[in-house]
mmCIF file of C-alpha atoms in Angstrom:
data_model
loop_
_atom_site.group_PDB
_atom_site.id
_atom_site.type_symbol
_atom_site.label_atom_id
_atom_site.label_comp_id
_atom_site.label_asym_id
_atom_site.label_seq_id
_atom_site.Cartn_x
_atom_site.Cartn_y
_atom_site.Cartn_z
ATOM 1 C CA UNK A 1 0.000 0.000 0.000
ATOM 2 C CA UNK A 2 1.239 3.423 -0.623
ATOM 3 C CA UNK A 3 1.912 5.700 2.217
ATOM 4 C CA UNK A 4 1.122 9.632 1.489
ATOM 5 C CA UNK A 5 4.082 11.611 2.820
ATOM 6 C CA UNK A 6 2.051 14.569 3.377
ATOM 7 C CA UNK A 7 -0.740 12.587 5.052
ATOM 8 C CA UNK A 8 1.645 10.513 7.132
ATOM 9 C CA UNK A 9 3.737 13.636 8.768
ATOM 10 C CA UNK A 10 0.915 15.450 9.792
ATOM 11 C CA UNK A 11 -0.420 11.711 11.657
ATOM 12 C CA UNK A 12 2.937 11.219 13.064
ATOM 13 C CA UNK A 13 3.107 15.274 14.659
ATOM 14 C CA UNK A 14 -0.472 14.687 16.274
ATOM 15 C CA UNK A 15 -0.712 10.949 17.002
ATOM 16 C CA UNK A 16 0.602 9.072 20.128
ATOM 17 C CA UNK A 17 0.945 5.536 18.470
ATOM 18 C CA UNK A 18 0.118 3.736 15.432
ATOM 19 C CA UNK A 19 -0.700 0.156 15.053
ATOM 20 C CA UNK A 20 -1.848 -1.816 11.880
ATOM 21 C CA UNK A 21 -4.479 -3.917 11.465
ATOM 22 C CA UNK A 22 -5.026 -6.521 8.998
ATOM 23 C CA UNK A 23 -7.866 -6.922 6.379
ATOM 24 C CA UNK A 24 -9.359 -9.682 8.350
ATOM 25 C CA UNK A 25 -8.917 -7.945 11.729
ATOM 26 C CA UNK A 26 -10.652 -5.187 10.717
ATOM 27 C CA UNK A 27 -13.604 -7.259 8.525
ATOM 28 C CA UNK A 28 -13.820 -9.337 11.903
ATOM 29 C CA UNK A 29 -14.532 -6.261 13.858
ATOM 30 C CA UNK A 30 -16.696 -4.531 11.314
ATOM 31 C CA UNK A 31 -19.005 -7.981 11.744
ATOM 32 C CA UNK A 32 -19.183 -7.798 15.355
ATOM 33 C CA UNK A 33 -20.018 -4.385 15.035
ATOM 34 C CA UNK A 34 -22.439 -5.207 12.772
ATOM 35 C CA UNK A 35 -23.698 -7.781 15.129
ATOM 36 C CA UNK A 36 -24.204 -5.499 17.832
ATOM 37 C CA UNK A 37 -26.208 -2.924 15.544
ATOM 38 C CA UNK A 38 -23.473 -0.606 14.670
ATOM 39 C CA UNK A 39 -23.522 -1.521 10.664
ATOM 40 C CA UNK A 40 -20.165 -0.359 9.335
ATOM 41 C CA UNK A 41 -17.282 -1.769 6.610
ATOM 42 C CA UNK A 42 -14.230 -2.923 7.450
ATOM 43 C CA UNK A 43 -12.464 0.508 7.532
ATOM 44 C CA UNK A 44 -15.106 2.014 9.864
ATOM 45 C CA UNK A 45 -14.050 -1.440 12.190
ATOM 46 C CA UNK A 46 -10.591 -1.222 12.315
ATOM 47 C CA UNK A 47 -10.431 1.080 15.544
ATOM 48 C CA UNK A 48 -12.105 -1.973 17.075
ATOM 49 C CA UNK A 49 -9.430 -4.236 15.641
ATOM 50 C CA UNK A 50 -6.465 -2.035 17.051
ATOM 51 C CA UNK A 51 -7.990 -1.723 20.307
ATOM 52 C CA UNK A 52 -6.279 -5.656 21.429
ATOM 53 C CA UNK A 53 -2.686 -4.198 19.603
ATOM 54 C CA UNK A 54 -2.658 -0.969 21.376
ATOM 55 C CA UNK A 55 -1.300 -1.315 25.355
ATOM 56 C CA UNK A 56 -3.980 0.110 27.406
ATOM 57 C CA UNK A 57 -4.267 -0.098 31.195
ATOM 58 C CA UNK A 58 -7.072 -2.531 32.520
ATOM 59 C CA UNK A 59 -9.007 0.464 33.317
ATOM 60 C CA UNK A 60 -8.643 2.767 30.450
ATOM 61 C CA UNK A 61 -11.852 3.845 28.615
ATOM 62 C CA UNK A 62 -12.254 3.565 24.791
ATOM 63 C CA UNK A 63 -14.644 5.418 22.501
ATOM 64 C CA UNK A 64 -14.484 4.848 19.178
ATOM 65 C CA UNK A 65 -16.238 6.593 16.517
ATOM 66 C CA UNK A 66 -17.325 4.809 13.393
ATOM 67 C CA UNK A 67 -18.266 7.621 10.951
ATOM 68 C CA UNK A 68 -18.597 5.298 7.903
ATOM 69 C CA UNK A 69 -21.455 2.870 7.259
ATOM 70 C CA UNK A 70 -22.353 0.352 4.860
ATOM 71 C CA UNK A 71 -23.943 1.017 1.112
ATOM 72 C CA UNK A 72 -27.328 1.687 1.742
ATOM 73 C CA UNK A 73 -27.080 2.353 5.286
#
C-alpha cells in the first residue's frame, strides 16, 4: 500500500501511536459491530481491531467513533 508523505507527517506530529491492522482484523470487527447494531465496513471497524494491539491499562476507557457505514445504510 502506498503511504502519502504529506498525510503521514501530519499523523505522526499529532498521534501518540500507530498500530496496523489486517484486512481480516478489521472485517472481523466490522461484523461484530455489525452484530451489535453498529452496521459499518471494514475501515469504519478497524479502531475496534487495534484496540487488542494498542497497550492500554485494565481500566482505560475507549470510545471509538465509526463515521462510515455500509452502502445503503
Amino acid at each position: 500500500r502506498r503511504v502519502r508523505p504529506r498525510a503521514f507527517d501530519t499523523l505522526r506530529r499529532a498521534a501518540d501511536d500507530f498500530v496496523t491492522v489486517t484486512d481480516a482484523q478489521a472485517a472481523e470487527a466490522a461484523a461484530r459491530m455489525t452484530a451489535t447494531g453498529i452496521a459499518t465496513t471494514p475501515s469504519g471497524g478497524a479502531a475496534l481491531a487495534a484496540i487488542p494491539l494498542l497497550d492500554l491499562p485494565a481500566e482505560a476507557a475507549i470510545m471509538i467513533i465509526a463515521s462510515e457505514g455500509t452502502d445503503g445504510d
